[in-house]
């Protein structure tokens, strides 16, 4: 297979679909803003408090809007999804501008960072069901895996650029300048969405209240063994490992590896490079058959690499492990959404993705619990134990629903 053919197959959804191309560029800049401000605000919170627990509190508050997932999913099932994303990008632009202004004036105390993180989280998290379900509207079922992988690639590209740029700007220009970069990226994301206002159709013609939509959706999902198991894997991963990735990387950088802000940025860039590579592989595979097996095995390998990372105190080894973590995170991150959409009815997609967002929303509480544990036992030991527990959870869930491991082979 020639290089041109490989590239064309990998980028097919971008090459052949102008609407998805605009959506992808909007995601690229939106998540560029997310990654830059995540690093900067997390670094500022740690520099202000020097407390593992208070950094976890900040992360918990920033991620708290994830708990709105089921209602955000109901809105995505009954309202124009593009309009919802335009509102989210506009809110993000305003919220980050306010925090950047206060930081520029030297008034970004810890509690300002907490409130700012909450405001920014309200732009990001509740929009995710609309963002994820819009992909199917734009590309159809056959190209769903390719398009989701390309979206994950955009996320990982920003994870490569955003943290490195944020870390370098903290070191060279200061945190306020890095926050203003996030503001610019959110503005570009908003502009890219505007031509898509004719898209974002609503499936199912729902007229009942949001509460009834949520309860009926939960009942349907509970009866679906495959979808329920995918969601339980998401819940386990976001209870045990994602809070560590979101909360404790500044702590790993300073306490375990002796890195400054630029070093933290480069470490996260390694994860982004790995994630980009993993997403490209899944995009190239396209509508491949063994999605369930890759999801389960890839998530288990991801947890194994986290366990090794928790034990490492060597910069070079940690950077290599972080790149591997990024590669394996693509199997989890891309396929959890793809499998959830493929195993549920189209009229239920927004609410199913909203429940996924709720499962991800365990992170604020998990961050607090893991932060308290890390305060006493260290982030390395906490990470190792959490990774082993996730591997055990995957084994139990696979035994409960062996059809997930085989999903896509038939």
Coordinates of N, CA and C in Angstrom, one line a residue, residues 49-286:
X49 N -0.3 26.9 46.5 CA -0.6 26.2 47.8 C 0.5 25.2 48.2
X50 N 1.2 24.6 47.2 CA 2.2 23.5 47.5 C 1.5 22.4 48.2
X51 N 0.3 22.1 47.9 CA -0.5 21.1 48.6 C -1.1 20.1 47.5
X52 N -0.8 18.8 47.6 CA -1.4 17.8 46.7 C -2.9 17.9 46.9
X53 N -3.4 18.0 48.1 CA -4.8 17.9 48.3 C -5.5 19.1 47.7
X54 N -5.0 20.4 47.9 CA -5.6 21.5 47.4 C -5.6 21.6 45.8
X55 N -4.5 21.0 45.3 CA -4.5 20.8 43.8 C -5.7 19.9 43.4
X56 N -5.9 18.8 44.2 CA -7.0 17.9 43.9 C -8.3 18.6 44.0
X57 N -8.5 19.5 45.0 CA -9.7 20.2 45.2 C -10.0 21.1 44.0
X58 N -8.9 21.8 43.6 CA -9.1 22.7 42.4 C -9.5 21.8 41.2
X59 N -8.9 20.7 41.0 CA -9.3 19.8 39.8 C -10.7 19.3 40.0
X60 N -11.1 19.0 41.2 CA -12.5 18.5 41.5 C -13.5 19.5 41.1
X61 N -13.2 20.8 41.5 CA -14.2 21.8 41.2 C -14.2 22.1 39.7
X62 N -13.1 22.1 39.0 CA -13.0 22.3 37.6 C -13.8 21.2 36.8
X63 N -13.7 20.0 37.3 CA -14.4 18.9 36.6 C -15.8 18.7 37.1
X64 N -16.3 19.4 38.1 CA -17.6 19.2 38.6 C -18.7 19.3 37.6
X65 N -18.6 20.1 36.6 CA -19.7 20.2 35.6 C -19.9 18.9 34.8
X66 N -19.0 18.0 34.9 CA -19.2 16.6 34.3 C -20.4 16.0 34.8
X67 N -20.8 16.3 36.1 CA -22.0 15.7 36.7 C -23.3 16.1 36.0
X68 N -23.2 17.1 35.2 CA -24.4 17.5 34.5 C -24.6 16.7 33.2
X69 N -23.8 15.7 33.0 CA -23.7 14.9 31.8 C -25.1 14.4 31.3
X70 N -25.9 13.7 32.1 CA -27.2 13.2 31.6 C -28.1 14.3 31.1
X71 N -28.1 15.5 31.8 CA -29.0 16.5 31.3 C -28.4 17.2 30.0
X72 N -27.1 17.3 30.0 CA -26.4 17.8 28.8 C -26.7 16.9 27.6
X73 N -26.8 15.6 27.9 CA -27.1 14.6 26.8 C -28.5 14.8 26.3
X74 N -29.5 15.0 27.3 CA -30.9 15.3 26.9 C -31.0 16.5 26.0
X75 N -30.3 17.6 26.4 CA -30.3 18.8 25.6 C -29.7 18.5 24.2
X76 N -28.7 17.6 24.1 CA -28.1 17.3 22.8 C -29.1 16.5 21.9
X77 N -30.0 15.7 22.6 CA -31.0 14.9 21.9 C -32.2 15.7 21.4
X78 N -32.4 16.9 22.0 CA -33.6 17.7 21.6 C -33.3 19.1 21.0
X79 N -32.0 19.5 21.1 CA -31.7 20.9 20.5 C -30.6 20.8 19.5
X80 N -30.5 21.8 18.7 CA -29.5 21.8 17.6 C -28.1 21.8 18.3
X81 N -27.3 20.7 17.9 CA -26.0 20.5 18.5 C -25.0 21.5 18.2
X82 N -25.0 22.0 17.0 CA -24.1 23.1 16.6 C -24.3 24.3 17.4
X83 N -25.6 24.7 17.6 CA -25.8 25.9 18.4 C -25.4 25.7 19.8
X84 N -25.5 24.5 20.4 CA -25.0 24.3 21.7 C -23.5 24.5 21.8
X85 N -22.8 24.0 20.8 CA -21.3 24.2 20.8 C -20.9 25.6 20.6
X86 N -21.7 26.4 19.8 CA -21.4 27.8 19.7 C -21.5 28.5 21.0
X87 N -22.6 28.2 21.8 CA -22.8 28.8 23.1 C -21.6 28.4 24.0
X88 N -21.2 27.1 24.0 CA -20.1 26.7 24.8 C -18.8 27.4 24.5
X89 N -18.4 27.5 23.2 CA -17.2 28.2 22.8 C -17.3 29.7 23.2
X90 N -18.4 30.3 23.1 CA -18.5 31.7 23.5 C -18.3 31.9 25.0
X91 N -18.9 31.0 25.8 CA -18.8 31.0 27.2 C -17.3 30.8 27.6
X92 N -16.6 29.8 26.9 CA -15.2 29.6 27.2 C -14.4 30.8 26.9
X93 N -14.7 31.5 25.9 CA -13.9 32.7 25.5 C -14.1 33.8 26.6
X94 N -15.3 34.0 27.1 CA -15.5 35.0 28.2 C -14.8 34.5 29.5
X95 N -15.0 33.2 29.8 CA -14.5 32.8 31.1 C -12.9 32.8 31.2
X96 N -12.3 32.4 30.1 CA -10.8 32.4 30.1 C -10.3 33.8 30.1
X97 N -11.0 34.7 29.3 CA -10.6 36.1 29.3 C -10.6 36.8 30.7
X98 N -11.7 36.4 31.4 CA -11.8 37.0 32.8 C -10.7 36.5 33.7
X99 N -10.3 35.2 33.6 CA -9.3 34.7 34.5 C -7.9 35.2 34.0
X100 N -7.7 35.3 32.7 CA -6.4 35.9 32.2 C -6.3 37.4 32.6
X101 N -7.4 38.1 32.6 CA -7.3 39.5 33.1 C -6.9 39.6 34.5
X102 N -7.5 38.8 35.4 CA -7.2 38.8 36.8 C -5.8 38.4 37.1
X103 N -5.3 37.4 36.3 CA -3.9 36.9 36.4 C -3.0 38.0 36.0
X104 N -3.3 38.8 34.9 CA -2.5 39.9 34.5 C -2.4 41.0 35.5
X105 N -3.4 41.2 36.3 CA -3.5 42.2 37.3 C -2.9 41.7 38.6
X106 N -2.4 40.5 38.7 CA -1.8 40.0 39.9 C -2.9 39.6 41.0
X107 N -4.1 39.3 40.6 CA -5.2 39.1 41.5 C -5.7 37.6 41.4
X108 N -4.9 36.7 40.9 CA -5.3 35.3 40.7 C -4.9 34.5 41.9
X109 N -5.7 34.7 43.0 CA -5.5 33.9 44.2 C -6.0 32.5 44.0
X110 N -5.7 31.6 44.9 CA -6.1 30.2 44.8 C -7.6 30.1 44.5
X111 N -8.4 30.9 45.3 CA -9.9 30.8 45.1 C -10.4 31.4 43.8
X112 N -9.6 32.4 43.3 CA -9.9 32.9 42.0 C -9.7 31.8 40.9
X113 N -8.6 31.0 41.1 CA -8.3 29.9 40.2 C -9.4 28.9 40.3
X114 N -9.9 28.6 41.5 CA -11.0 27.6 41.7 C -12.2 28.0 40.9
X115 N -12.6 29.3 41.2 CA -13.9 29.8 40.5 C -13.7 29.8 39.0
X116 N -12.5 30.3 38.6 CA -12.2 30.3 37.1 C -12.2 28.9 36.5
X117 N -11.6 27.9 37.2 CA -11.7 26.6 36.7 C -13.1 26.0 36.6
X118 N -14.0 26.4 37.6 CA -15.4 26.0 37.5 C -16.0 26.6 36.3
X119 N -15.8 27.9 36.0 CA -16.4 28.6 34.9 C -16.0 28.0 33.6
X120 N -14.7 27.7 33.5 CA -14.2 27.1 32.3 C -14.7 25.7 32.1
X121 N -14.9 24.9 33.2 CA -15.4 23.6 33.1 C -16.9 23.6 32.6
X122 N -17.6 24.7 33.0 CA -19.0 24.8 32.5 C -19.1 25.0 31.0
X123 N -18.0 25.5 30.4 CA -18.0 25.6 28.9 C -17.6 24.3 28.3
X124 N -16.7 23.5 28.9 CA -16.2 22.3 28.3 C -17.1 21.1 28.5
X125 N -17.3 20.7 29.7 CA -17.9 19.4 30.0 C -19.4 19.3 29.5
X126 N -20.3 20.2 29.8 CA -21.6 20.0 29.4 C -21.8 20.0 27.8
X127 N -20.8 20.5 27.1 CA -20.9 20.5 25.6 C -20.5 19.2 25.0
X128 N -19.9 18.3 25.8 CA -19.3 17.1 25.2 C -20.3 16.1 24.6
X129 N -21.5 15.9 25.2 CA -22.4 15.0 24.5 C -22.8 15.5 23.1
X130 N -23.0 16.8 23.0 CA -23.3 17.4 21.7 C -22.2 17.3 20.7
X131 N -21.0 17.5 21.2 CA -19.8 17.4 20.4 C -19.6 16.0 19.9
X132 N -19.7 15.0 20.7 CA -19.5 13.6 20.3 C -20.6 13.1 19.4
X133 N -21.9 13.4 19.7 CA -23.0 12.9 18.9 C -23.1 13.6 17.6
X134 N -22.5 14.8 17.4 CA -22.5 15.5 16.2 C -21.7 14.8 15.1
X135 N -20.7 14.0 15.5 CA -19.8 13.3 14.6 C -20.6 12.4 13.7
X136 N -21.5 11.6 14.3 CA -22.4 10.7 13.5 C -23.3 11.5 12.5
X137 N -23.8 12.6 13.0 CA -24.6 13.4 12.1 C -23.8 13.9 10.8
X138 N -22.5 14.1 11.0 CA -21.7 14.7 9.9 C -21.2 13.6 9.0
X139 N -20.8 12.4 9.5 CA -20.1 11.4 8.7 C -20.8 10.1 8.5
X140 N -21.8 9.8 9.3 CA -22.5 8.5 9.2 C -21.8 7.4 10.0
X141 N -22.5 6.3 10.1 CA -22.0 5.1 10.9 C -20.7 4.5 10.3
X142 N -20.6 4.4 9.0 CA -19.5 3.7 8.4 C -18.2 4.4 8.7
X143 N -18.2 5.7 8.7 CA -17.0 6.5 8.9 C -16.8 6.9 10.4
X144 N -17.6 6.4 11.3 CA -17.6 6.9 12.7 C -16.3 6.6 13.4
X145 N -15.7 5.4 13.2 CA -14.5 5.1 13.9 C -13.4 6.0 13.4
X146 N -13.3 6.2 12.1 CA -12.3 7.0 11.5 C -12.4 8.5 12.0
X147 N -13.6 9.0 12.0 CA -13.9 10.4 12.4 C -13.6 10.6 13.9
X148 N -14.0 9.6 14.7 CA -13.7 9.7 16.1 C -12.2 9.7 16.4
X149 N -11.5 8.8 15.6 CA -10.0 8.8 15.8 C -9.4 10.1 15.3
X150 N -9.9 10.7 14.3 CA -9.4 12.0 13.8 C -9.7 13.1 14.8
X151 N -10.8 13.0 15.5 CA -11.1 14.0 16.6 C -10.1 13.7 17.7
X152 N -9.9 12.5 18.1 CA -8.9 12.2 19.1 C -7.5 12.7 18.7
X153 N -7.2 12.6 17.4 CA -5.9 13.1 16.9 C -5.8 14.6 17.1
X154 N -6.9 15.3 16.9 CA -6.9 16.7 17.1 C -6.7 17.0 18.6
X155 N -7.3 16.2 19.5 CA -7.1 16.4 20.9 C -5.7 16.1 21.3
X156 N -5.1 15.1 20.7 CA -3.7 14.8 21.0 C -2.7 15.8 20.4
X157 N -3.0 16.3 19.2 CA -2.2 17.4 18.7 C -2.1 18.6 19.6
X158 N -3.3 18.9 20.2 CA -3.3 20.0 21.1 C -2.6 19.7 22.4
X159 N -2.6 18.4 22.8 CA -1.9 17.9 23.9 C -0.4 18.0 23.7
X160 N 0.0 17.9 22.5 CA 1.4 18.0 22.1 C 1.8 19.5 22.2
X161 N 1.0 20.3 21.6 CA 1.4 21.8 21.4 C 1.1 22.6 22.7
X162 N -0.2 22.4 23.2 CA -0.6 23.2 24.3 C 0.2 23.1 25.6
X163 N 0.5 21.9 26.1 CA 1.4 21.9 27.3 C 2.8 22.4 27.1
X164 N 3.4 22.1 26.0 CA 4.8 22.5 25.7 C 4.8 24.1 25.6
X165 N 3.8 24.6 24.8 CA 3.7 26.0 24.7 C 3.4 26.7 26.0
X166 N 2.4 26.1 26.8 CA 2.1 26.7 28.1 C 3.3 26.7 29.0
X167 N 4.0 25.5 29.1 CA 5.1 25.4 30.0 C 6.2 26.4 29.6
X168 N 6.5 26.5 28.3 CA 7.5 27.5 27.9 C 7.1 28.9 28.2
X169 N 5.8 29.2 28.0 CA 5.4 30.6 28.2 C 5.3 30.9 29.7
X170 N 5.0 29.9 30.5 CA 5.1 30.2 32.0 C 6.5 30.6 32.4
X171 N 7.5 29.8 31.8 CA 8.9 30.1 32.1 C 9.4 31.4 31.5
X172 N 9.0 31.6 30.3 CA 9.6 32.8 29.6 C 8.8 34.1 29.7
X173 N 7.4 34.0 29.7 CA 6.6 35.2 29.7 C 5.7 35.3 30.9
X174 N 5.5 34.2 31.6 CA 4.5 34.2 32.8 C 3.2 33.6 32.4
X175 N 2.5 33.2 33.5 CA 1.2 32.5 33.3 C 0.2 33.3 32.6
X176 N 0.0 34.6 32.9 CA -1.1 35.3 32.2 C -1.0 35.3 30.7
X177 N 0.3 35.3 30.1 CA 0.4 35.3 28.7 C -0.1 33.9 28.1
X178 N 0.2 32.9 28.9 CA -0.2 31.5 28.4 C -1.8 31.4 28.5
X179 N -2.4 32.1 29.4 CA -3.9 32.1 29.5 C -4.4 32.9 28.3
X180 N -3.8 34.0 27.9 CA -4.3 34.7 26.8 C -4.2 33.9 25.5
X181 N -3.2 33.0 25.4 CA -3.1 32.1 24.2 C -4.4 31.2 24.2
X182 N -4.8 30.7 25.3 CA -6.1 30.0 25.4 C -7.3 30.8 24.9
X183 N -7.3 32.0 25.2 CA -8.4 32.9 24.8 C -8.4 33.0 23.3
X184 N -7.3 33.2 22.7 CA -7.2 33.3 21.2 C -7.7 32.0 20.6
X185 N -7.3 30.8 21.1 CA -7.7 29.5 20.5 C -9.2 29.3 20.6
X186 N -9.8 29.7 21.7 CA -11.2 29.6 21.8 C -11.9 30.5 20.8
X187 N -11.4 31.6 20.6 CA -12.0 32.5 19.6 C -12.0 31.9 18.2
X188 N -10.9 31.3 17.8 CA -10.8 30.6 16.5 C -11.7 29.4 16.4
X189 N -11.9 28.7 17.5 CA -12.8 27.6 17.6 C -14.3 28.1 17.3
X190 N -14.6 29.2 17.9 CA -16.0 29.7 17.7 C -16.2 30.1 16.2
X191 N -15.2 30.8 15.6 CA -15.4 31.2 14.2 C -15.5 30.0 13.3
X192 N -14.8 28.9 13.6 CA -14.9 27.7 12.7 C -16.3 27.1 12.8
X193 N -17.0 27.2 13.9 CA -18.3 26.6 14.1 C -19.4 27.4 13.3
X194 N -19.2 28.6 13.1 CA -20.3 29.5 12.6 C -20.9 29.0 11.2
X195 N -20.0 28.5 10.3 CA -20.6 28.0 9.0 C -21.4 26.7 9.1
X196 N -21.4 26.1 10.3 CA -22.1 24.8 10.5 C -23.4 24.9 11.1
X197 N -24.0 26.1 11.1 CA -25.3 26.3 11.8 C -26.4 25.6 11.2
X198 N -26.3 25.2 9.9 CA -27.4 24.4 9.3 C -27.4 22.9 9.7
X199 N -26.3 22.5 10.3 CA -26.2 21.1 10.7 C -26.6 20.9 12.2
X200 N -26.4 19.7 12.7 CA -26.7 19.5 14.1 C -28.2 19.1 14.3
X201 N -28.7 18.4 13.4 CA -30.1 18.0 13.4 C -30.4 17.2 14.7
X202 N -31.7 17.1 15.1 CA -32.1 16.4 16.3 C -32.8 15.1 15.8
X203 N -32.4 14.0 16.4 CA -33.0 12.7 16.0 C -34.1 12.4 17.0
X204 N -35.2 11.9 16.5 CA -36.3 11.4 17.4 C -37.4 12.3 17.7
X205 N -37.3 13.6 17.5 CA -38.4 14.5 17.8 C -38.9 14.5 19.2
X206 N -38.0 14.6 20.2 CA -38.3 14.5 21.6 C -39.1 15.8 22.0
X207 N -40.2 15.6 22.7 CA -41.0 16.7 23.2 C -41.2 16.6 24.7
X208 N -40.8 15.5 25.3 CA -41.0 15.3 26.8 C -40.0 16.2 27.5
X209 N -40.2 16.3 28.9 CA -39.2 17.1 29.7 C -37.9 16.4 29.7
X210 N -36.9 17.2 30.1 CA -35.5 16.7 30.2 C -35.4 15.6 31.2
X211 N -36.1 15.8 32.3 CA -36.0 14.8 33.4 C -36.6 13.5 32.9
X212 N -37.7 13.5 32.2 CA -38.3 12.2 31.7 C -37.3 11.6 30.6
X213 N -36.7 12.5 29.8 CA -35.8 12.0 28.8 C -34.6 11.3 29.5
X214 N -34.1 11.9 30.5 CA -33.0 11.3 31.2 C -33.4 9.9 31.8
X215 N -34.5 9.9 32.5 CA -34.9 8.6 33.2 C -35.2 7.5 32.2
X216 N -35.9 7.9 31.1 CA -36.1 6.8 30.1 C -34.9 6.4 29.4
X217 N -33.9 7.3 29.2 CA -32.7 6.9 28.6 C -31.8 6.0 29.5
X218 N -31.9 6.3 30.8 CA -31.1 5.5 31.8 C -31.7 4.0 31.8
X219 N -33.0 3.9 31.7 CA -33.6 2.6 31.7 C -33.2 1.8 30.4
X220 N -33.2 2.5 29.3 CA -32.8 1.8 28.0 C -31.4 1.4 28.1
X221 N -30.5 2.2 28.6 CA -29.1 1.9 28.7 C -28.8 0.7 29.6
X222 N -29.6 0.7 30.8 CA -29.4 -0.3 31.8 C -29.8 -1.7 31.2
X223 N -30.7 -1.7 30.3 CA -31.1 -3.0 29.6 C -30.1 -3.5 28.6
X224 N -29.2 -2.6 28.2 CA -28.2 -2.9 27.1 C -26.9 -3.3 27.7
X225 N -26.6 -4.7 27.8 CA -25.5 -5.2 28.5 C -24.1 -4.6 27.9
X226 N -24.0 -4.6 26.6 CA -22.8 -4.1 26.0 C -22.5 -2.6 26.3
X227 N -23.6 -1.8 26.1 CA -23.4 -0.4 26.4 C -23.1 -0.1 27.9
X228 N -23.8 -0.9 28.7 CA -23.6 -0.7 30.2 C -22.1 -1.1 30.6
X229 N -21.6 -2.1 29.9 CA -20.2 -2.6 30.3 C -19.2 -1.5 29.8
X230 N -19.4 -1.0 28.6 CA -18.6 0.1 28.1 C -18.6 1.3 29.1
X231 N -19.7 1.6 29.6 CA -19.9 2.7 30.6 C -19.2 2.4 31.9
X232 N -19.3 1.1 32.3 CA -18.6 0.7 33.6 C -17.1 0.7 33.4
X233 N -16.6 0.4 32.2 CA -15.1 0.6 32.0 C -14.7 2.0 32.1
X234 N -15.5 2.9 31.5 CA -15.3 4.3 31.6 C -15.3 4.8 33.0
X235 N -16.3 4.3 33.8 CA -16.4 4.7 35.2 C -15.2 4.2 36.0
X236 N -14.7 3.0 35.8 CA -13.5 2.5 36.5 C -12.3 3.3 36.1
X237 N -12.1 3.6 34.8 CA -10.9 4.3 34.4 C -10.9 5.7 35.0
X238 N -12.1 6.3 35.0 CA -12.1 7.7 35.5 C -12.2 7.8 37.0
X239 N -12.4 6.7 37.7 CA -12.3 6.6 39.2 C -10.8 6.4 39.6
X240 N -10.1 5.6 38.8 CA -8.8 5.1 39.3 C -7.6 5.8 38.7
X241 N -7.7 6.2 37.4 CA -6.5 6.7 36.7 C -6.6 8.1 36.1
X242 N -7.7 8.4 35.5 CA -7.8 9.7 34.9 C -7.6 10.9 35.9
X243 N -8.1 10.7 37.1 CA -7.9 11.8 38.1 C -6.4 12.1 38.4
X244 N -5.6 11.0 38.3 CA -4.1 11.2 38.4 C -3.5 12.0 37.3
X245 N -4.0 11.6 36.1 CA -3.5 12.4 34.9 C -3.9 13.8 34.9
X246 N -5.1 14.1 35.5 CA -5.6 15.4 35.5 C -5.1 16.2 36.7
X247 N -4.8 15.6 37.8 CA -4.5 16.3 39.0 C -3.0 16.4 39.4
X248 N -2.3 15.3 39.2 CA -1.1 15.1 39.9 C 0.2 15.2 39.0
X249 N 0.0 15.6 37.7 CA 1.2 15.7 36.9 C 2.2 16.8 37.4
X250 N 1.7 18.0 37.9 CA 2.6 18.9 38.4 C 3.3 18.4 39.6
X251 N 2.7 17.5 40.4 CA 3.3 16.9 41.6 C 4.4 15.9 41.2
X252 N 4.1 15.0 40.2 CA 5.1 14.1 39.6 C 6.3 14.9 39.1
X253 N 6.0 16.0 38.4 CA 7.1 16.8 37.8 C 8.0 17.3 38.8
X254 N 7.5 17.9 39.9 CA 8.3 18.5 40.9 C 8.9 17.5 41.9
X255 N 8.1 16.7 42.5 CA 8.5 15.8 43.6 C 9.2 14.6 43.2
X256 N 8.8 13.9 42.1 CA 9.3 12.7 41.6 C 10.5 12.8 40.7
X257 N 10.4 13.9 39.8 CA 11.4 14.0 38.7 C 12.2 15.3 38.8
X258 N 11.8 16.2 39.6 CA 12.6 17.5 39.8 C 12.5 18.4 38.6
X259 N 11.4 18.4 37.9 CA 11.2 19.2 36.7 C 10.6 20.6 37.0
X260 N 10.9 21.6 36.1 CA 10.2 22.9 36.2 C 9.0 22.9 35.3
X261 N 8.4 24.0 35.1 CA 7.1 24.1 34.3 C 7.4 23.7 32.9
X262 N 8.5 24.1 32.3 CA 8.8 23.7 31.0 C 9.0 22.1 30.9
X263 N 9.6 21.5 31.9 CA 9.8 20.1 31.9 C 8.4 19.4 32.0
X264 N 7.5 20.0 32.8 CA 6.2 19.4 32.9 C 5.5 19.5 31.5
X265 N 5.7 20.6 30.8 CA 5.1 20.7 29.5 C 5.6 19.7 28.6
X266 N 6.9 19.4 28.6 CA 7.5 18.4 27.7 C 7.0 17.0 28.0
X267 N 6.8 16.7 29.3 CA 6.4 15.4 29.7 C 5.0 15.2 29.2
X268 N 4.1 16.2 29.3 CA 2.7 16.0 28.8 C 2.8 16.0 27.3
X269 N 3.7 16.7 26.7 CA 3.9 16.6 25.2 C 4.2 15.2 24.8
X270 N 5.0 14.4 25.6 CA 5.3 13.0 25.2 C 4.0 12.2 25.2
X271 N 3.1 12.5 26.2 CA 1.8 11.8 26.2 C 1.0 12.2 24.9
X272 N 1.1 13.4 24.5 CA 0.3 13.9 23.4 C 0.9 13.3 22.1
X273 N 2.2 13.2 22.0 CA 2.8 12.5 20.8 C 2.3 11.1 20.7
X274 N 2.4 10.4 21.8 CA 1.9 9.0 21.9 C 0.4 8.9 21.5
X275 N -0.4 9.7 22.1 CA -1.8 9.7 21.8 C -2.1 10.0 20.3
X276 N -1.3 10.9 19.7 CA -1.4 11.2 18.3 C -1.1 10.0 17.5
X277 N -0.1 9.3 17.8 CA 0.3 8.1 17.1 C -0.8 7.0 17.2
X278 N -1.3 6.8 18.4 CA -2.4 5.8 18.6 C -3.6 6.2 17.8
X279 N -4.0 7.5 17.8 CA -5.2 7.9 17.1 C -5.0 7.7 15.6
X280 N -3.8 8.0 15.1 CA -3.6 7.8 13.6 C -3.7 6.3 13.2
X281 N -3.3 5.4 14.1 CA -3.4 4.0 13.8 C -4.9 3.6 13.7
X282 N -5.7 4.1 14.7 CA -7.1 3.7 14.7 C -7.8 4.4 13.5
X283 N -7.4 5.6 13.1 CA -8.0 6.3 12.0 C -7.7 5.5 10.7
X284 N -6.4 5.0 10.6 CA -6.0 4.2 9.4 C -6.8 2.9 9.3
X285 N -7.1 2.3 10.5 CA -7.8 1.0 10.5 C -9.3 1.2 10.0
X286 N -9.8 2.4 10.2 CA -11.2 2.7 9.7 C -12.2 1.9 10.4

